mmCIF file of C-alpha atoms in Angstrom:
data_model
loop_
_atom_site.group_PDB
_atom_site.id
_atom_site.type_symbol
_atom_site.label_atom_id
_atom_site.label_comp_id
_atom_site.label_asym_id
_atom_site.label_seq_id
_atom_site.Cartn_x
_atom_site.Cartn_y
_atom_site.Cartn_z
ATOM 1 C CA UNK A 15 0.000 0.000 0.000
ATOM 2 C CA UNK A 16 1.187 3.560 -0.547
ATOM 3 C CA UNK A 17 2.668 5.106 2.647
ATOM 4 C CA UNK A 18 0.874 8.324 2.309
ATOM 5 C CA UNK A 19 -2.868 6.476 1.797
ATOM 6 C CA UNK A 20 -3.963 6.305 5.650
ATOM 7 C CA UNK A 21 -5.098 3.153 6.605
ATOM 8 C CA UNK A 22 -8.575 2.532 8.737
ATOM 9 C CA UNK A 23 -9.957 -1.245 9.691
ATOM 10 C CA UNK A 24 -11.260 -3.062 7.136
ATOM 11 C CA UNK A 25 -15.150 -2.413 7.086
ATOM 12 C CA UNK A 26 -17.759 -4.956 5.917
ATOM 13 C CA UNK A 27 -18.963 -2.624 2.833
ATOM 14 C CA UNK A 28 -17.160 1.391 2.306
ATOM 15 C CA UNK A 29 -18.089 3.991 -0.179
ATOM 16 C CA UNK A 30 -15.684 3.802 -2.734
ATOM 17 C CA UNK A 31 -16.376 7.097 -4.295
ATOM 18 C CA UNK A 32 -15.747 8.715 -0.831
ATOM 19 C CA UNK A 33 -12.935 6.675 -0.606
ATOM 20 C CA UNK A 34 -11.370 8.183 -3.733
ATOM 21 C CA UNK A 35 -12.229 11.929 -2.753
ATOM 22 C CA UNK A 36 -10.546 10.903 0.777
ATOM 23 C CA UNK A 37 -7.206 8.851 -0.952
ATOM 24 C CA UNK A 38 -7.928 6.313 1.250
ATOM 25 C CA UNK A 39 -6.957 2.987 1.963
ATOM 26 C CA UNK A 40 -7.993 -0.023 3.939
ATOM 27 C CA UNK A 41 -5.912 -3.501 4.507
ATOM 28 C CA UNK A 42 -6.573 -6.733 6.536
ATOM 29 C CA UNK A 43 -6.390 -10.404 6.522
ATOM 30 C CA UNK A 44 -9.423 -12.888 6.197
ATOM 31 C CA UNK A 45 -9.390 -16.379 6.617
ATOM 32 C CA UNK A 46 -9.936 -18.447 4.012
ATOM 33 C CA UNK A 47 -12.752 -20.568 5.766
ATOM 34 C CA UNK A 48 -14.757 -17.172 5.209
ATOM 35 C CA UNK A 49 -14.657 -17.259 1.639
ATOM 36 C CA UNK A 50 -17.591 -19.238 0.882
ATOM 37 C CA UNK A 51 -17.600 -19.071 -3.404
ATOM 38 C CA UNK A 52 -13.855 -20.179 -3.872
ATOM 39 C CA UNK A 53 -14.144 -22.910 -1.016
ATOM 40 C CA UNK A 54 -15.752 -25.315 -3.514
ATOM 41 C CA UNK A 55 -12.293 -24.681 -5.750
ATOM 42 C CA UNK A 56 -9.938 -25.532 -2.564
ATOM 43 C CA UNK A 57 -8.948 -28.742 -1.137
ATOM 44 C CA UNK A 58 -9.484 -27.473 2.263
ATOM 45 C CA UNK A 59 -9.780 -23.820 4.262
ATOM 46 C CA UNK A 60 -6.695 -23.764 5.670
ATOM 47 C CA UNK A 61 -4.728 -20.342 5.296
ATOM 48 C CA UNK A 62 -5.249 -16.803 5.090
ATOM 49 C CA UNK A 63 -5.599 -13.785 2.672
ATOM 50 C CA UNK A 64 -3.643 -10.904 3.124
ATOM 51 C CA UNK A 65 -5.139 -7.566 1.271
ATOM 52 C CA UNK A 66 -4.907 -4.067 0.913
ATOM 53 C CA UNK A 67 -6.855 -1.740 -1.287
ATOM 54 C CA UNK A 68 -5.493 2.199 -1.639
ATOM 55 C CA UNK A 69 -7.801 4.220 -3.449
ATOM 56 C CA UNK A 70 -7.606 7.496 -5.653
ATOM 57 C CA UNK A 71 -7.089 9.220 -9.010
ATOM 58 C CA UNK A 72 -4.250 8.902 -11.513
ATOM 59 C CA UNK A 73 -2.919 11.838 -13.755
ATOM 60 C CA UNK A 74 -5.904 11.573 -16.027
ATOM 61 C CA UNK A 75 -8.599 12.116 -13.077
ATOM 62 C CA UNK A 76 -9.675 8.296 -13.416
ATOM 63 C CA UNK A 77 -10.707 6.885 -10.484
ATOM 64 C CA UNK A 78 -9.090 3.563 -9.059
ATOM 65 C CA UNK A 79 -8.490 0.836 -6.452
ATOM 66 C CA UNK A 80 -5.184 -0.828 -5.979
ATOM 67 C CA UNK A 81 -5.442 -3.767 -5.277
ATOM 68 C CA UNK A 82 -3.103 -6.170 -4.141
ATOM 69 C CA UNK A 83 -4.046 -9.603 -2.684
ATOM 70 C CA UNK A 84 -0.755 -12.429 -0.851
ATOM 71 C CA UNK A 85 -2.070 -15.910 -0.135
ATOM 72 C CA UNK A 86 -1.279 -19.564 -0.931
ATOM 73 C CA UNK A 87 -4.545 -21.350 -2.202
ATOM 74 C CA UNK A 88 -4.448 -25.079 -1.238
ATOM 75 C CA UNK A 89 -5.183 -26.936 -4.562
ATOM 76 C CA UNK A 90 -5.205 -30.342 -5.651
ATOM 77 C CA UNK A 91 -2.704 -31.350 -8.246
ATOM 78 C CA UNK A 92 -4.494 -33.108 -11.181
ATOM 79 C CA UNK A 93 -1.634 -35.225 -11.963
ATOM 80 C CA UNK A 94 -0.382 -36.669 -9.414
ATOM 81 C CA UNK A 95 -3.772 -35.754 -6.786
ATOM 82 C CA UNK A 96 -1.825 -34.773 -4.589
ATOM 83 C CA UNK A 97 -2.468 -31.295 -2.020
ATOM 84 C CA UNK A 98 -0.378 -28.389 -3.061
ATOM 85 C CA UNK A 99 -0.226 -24.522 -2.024
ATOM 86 C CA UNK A 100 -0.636 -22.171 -4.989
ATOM 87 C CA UNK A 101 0.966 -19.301 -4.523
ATOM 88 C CA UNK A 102 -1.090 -15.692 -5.612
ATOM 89 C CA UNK A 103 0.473 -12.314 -5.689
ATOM 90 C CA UNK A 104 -2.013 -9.827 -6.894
ATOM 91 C CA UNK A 105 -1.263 -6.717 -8.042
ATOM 92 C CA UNK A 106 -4.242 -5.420 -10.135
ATOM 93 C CA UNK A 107 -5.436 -1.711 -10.820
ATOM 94 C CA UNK A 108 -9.362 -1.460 -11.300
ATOM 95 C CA UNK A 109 -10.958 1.663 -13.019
ATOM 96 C CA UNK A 110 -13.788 2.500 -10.804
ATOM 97 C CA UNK A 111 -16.724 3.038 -13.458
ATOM 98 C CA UNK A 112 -20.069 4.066 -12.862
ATOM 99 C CA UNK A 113 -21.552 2.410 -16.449
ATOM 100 C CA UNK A 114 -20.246 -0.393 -18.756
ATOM 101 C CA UNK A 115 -19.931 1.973 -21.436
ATOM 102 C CA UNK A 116 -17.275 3.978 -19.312
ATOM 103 C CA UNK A 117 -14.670 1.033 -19.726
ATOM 104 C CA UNK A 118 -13.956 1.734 -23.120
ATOM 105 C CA UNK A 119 -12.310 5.228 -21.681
ATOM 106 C CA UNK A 120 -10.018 3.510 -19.162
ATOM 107 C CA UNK A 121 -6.257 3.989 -19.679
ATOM 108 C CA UNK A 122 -4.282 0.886 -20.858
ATOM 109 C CA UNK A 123 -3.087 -1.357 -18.001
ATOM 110 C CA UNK A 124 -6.957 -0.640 -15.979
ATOM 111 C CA UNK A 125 -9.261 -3.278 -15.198
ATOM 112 C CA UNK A 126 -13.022 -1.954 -15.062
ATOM 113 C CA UNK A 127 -14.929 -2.278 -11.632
ATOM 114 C CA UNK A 128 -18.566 -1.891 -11.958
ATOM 115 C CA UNK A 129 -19.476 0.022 -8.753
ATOM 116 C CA UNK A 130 -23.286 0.202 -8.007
ATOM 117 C CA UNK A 131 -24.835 3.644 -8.069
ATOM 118 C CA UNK A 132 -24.751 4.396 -4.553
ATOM 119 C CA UNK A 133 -21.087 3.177 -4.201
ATOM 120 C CA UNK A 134 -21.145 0.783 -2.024
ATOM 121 C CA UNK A 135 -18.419 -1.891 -2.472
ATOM 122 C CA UNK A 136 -17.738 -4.974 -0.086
ATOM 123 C CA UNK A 137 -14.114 -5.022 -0.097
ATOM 124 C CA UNK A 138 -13.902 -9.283 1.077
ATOM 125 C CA UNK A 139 -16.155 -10.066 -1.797
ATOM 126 C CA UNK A 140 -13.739 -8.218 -4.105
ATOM 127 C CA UNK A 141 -10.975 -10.128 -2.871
ATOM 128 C CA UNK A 142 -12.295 -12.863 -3.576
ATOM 129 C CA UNK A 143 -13.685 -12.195 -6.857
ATOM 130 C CA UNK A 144 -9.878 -11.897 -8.075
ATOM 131 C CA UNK A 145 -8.896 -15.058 -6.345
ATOM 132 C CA UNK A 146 -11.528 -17.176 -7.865
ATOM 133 C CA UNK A 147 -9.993 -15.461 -11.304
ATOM 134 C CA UNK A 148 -6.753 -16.414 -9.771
ATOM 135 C CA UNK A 149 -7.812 -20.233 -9.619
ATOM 136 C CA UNK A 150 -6.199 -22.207 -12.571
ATOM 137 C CA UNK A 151 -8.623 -24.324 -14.828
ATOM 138 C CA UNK A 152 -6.557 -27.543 -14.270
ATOM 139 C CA UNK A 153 -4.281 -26.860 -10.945
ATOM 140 C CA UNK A 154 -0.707 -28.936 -11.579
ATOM 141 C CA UNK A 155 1.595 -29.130 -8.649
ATOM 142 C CA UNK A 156 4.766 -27.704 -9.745
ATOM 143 C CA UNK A 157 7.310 -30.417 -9.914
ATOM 144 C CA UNK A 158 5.560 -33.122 -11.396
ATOM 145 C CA UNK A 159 6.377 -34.895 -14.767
ATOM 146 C CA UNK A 160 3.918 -34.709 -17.545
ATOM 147 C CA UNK A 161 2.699 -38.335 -18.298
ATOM 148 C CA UNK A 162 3.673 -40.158 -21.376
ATOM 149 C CA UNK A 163 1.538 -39.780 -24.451
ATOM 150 C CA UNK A 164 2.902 -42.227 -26.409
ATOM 151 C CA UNK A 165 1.589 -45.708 -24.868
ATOM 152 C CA UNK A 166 2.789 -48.849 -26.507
ATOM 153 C CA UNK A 167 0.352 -51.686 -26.649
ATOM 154 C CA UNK A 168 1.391 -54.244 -23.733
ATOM 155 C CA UNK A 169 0.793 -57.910 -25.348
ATOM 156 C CA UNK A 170 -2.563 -58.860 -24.390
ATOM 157 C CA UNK A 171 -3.756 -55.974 -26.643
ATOM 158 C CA UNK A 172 -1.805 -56.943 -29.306
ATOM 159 C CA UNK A 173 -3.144 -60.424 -29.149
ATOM 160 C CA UNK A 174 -6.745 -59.148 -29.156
ATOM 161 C CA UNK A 175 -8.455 -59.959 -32.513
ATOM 162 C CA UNK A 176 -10.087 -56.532 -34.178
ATOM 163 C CA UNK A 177 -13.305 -57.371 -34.982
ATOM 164 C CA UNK A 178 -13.305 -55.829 -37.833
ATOM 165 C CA UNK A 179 -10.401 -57.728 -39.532
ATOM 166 C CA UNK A 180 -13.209 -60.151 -41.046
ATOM 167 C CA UNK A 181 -14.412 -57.344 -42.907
ATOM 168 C CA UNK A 182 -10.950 -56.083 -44.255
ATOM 169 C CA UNK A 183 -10.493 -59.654 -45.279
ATOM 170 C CA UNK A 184 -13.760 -59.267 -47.156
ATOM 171 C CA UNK A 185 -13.295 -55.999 -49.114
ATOM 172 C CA UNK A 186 -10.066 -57.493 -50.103
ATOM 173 C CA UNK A 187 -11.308 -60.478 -51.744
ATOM 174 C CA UNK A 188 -13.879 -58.615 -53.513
ATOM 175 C CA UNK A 189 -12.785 -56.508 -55.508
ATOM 176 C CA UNK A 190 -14.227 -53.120 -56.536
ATOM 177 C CA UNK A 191 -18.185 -53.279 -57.092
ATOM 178 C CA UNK A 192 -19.184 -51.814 -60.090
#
């Protein structure tokens, strides 16, 4: 967080657009047990999430959050099934926007954040809105080797009969219809 931001407890919801007039900032921890729409993702609760968000304007007058989100997210490994800890280091600016249509005017480098029209932003639920982005789509522990594609036949498959060799036979024999 930025060192001249001052820093108040984290509240359940805050007004972000006061927030930005203020330059404010909040920061906290939250287990991870408490994060009930990314719990279905984990292998189990165990850990903590470490946030801050430091609000304000940038050069062009845009209004923003910084956000930056520290916590290890216990996964399971889909090759080898084993429990891991993913690490996550989030550093994300959101462009506080009022409409959709406002996104297109962020500056390069913004994410948009749809706040609702009185303002009112849960700061946990945002959190953990980035860490279920965070998740991967197939978790791998680091570490572990890729499995072989190439498979060779052991010999009882090789000693099965295709059933369709009686056909090839056929065609064979045959000759072209005409």
């Amino acid at each position: 967080m930025s060192a001249d931001a001052p820093k108040v407890p984290v509240p359940e919801v805050l007004d972000a657009w006061r927030m930005v007039a203020a330059r404010r900032g909040v920061e906290g921890q939250v287990p991870l047990a408490s994060l009930s729409r990314i719990r279905d993702s984990l292998v189990d609760a165990e850990g903590e999430v470490a946030f801050s968000l430091d609000f304000g304007t940038d050069e062009l007058q845009v209004p923003y959050v910084e956000l930056k989100v520290r916590t290890g997210l216990p996964l399971q490994c889909q090759r080898s099934l084993e429990r891991f800890v993913f690490p996550v280091d989030i550093d994300q600016r959101l462009g506080l926007i009022r409409d959709e249509a406002d996104e297109a005017a962020l500056p390069p480098g913004y994410e948009a954040l749809l706040v609702s029209a009185d303002g009112m932003l849960n700061p946990v639920e945002l959190v953990e809105d980035e860490l279920i982005l965070a998740v991967p789509v197939v978790p791998v522990k680091p570490g572990t080797e890729a499995m072989e594609r190439n498979w060779a036949p052991d010999a009882d498959e090789l000693e099965c009969v295709n059933p369709f060799a009686a056909l090839s036979s056929l065609k064979n024999k045959s000759g072209p219809a005409e």
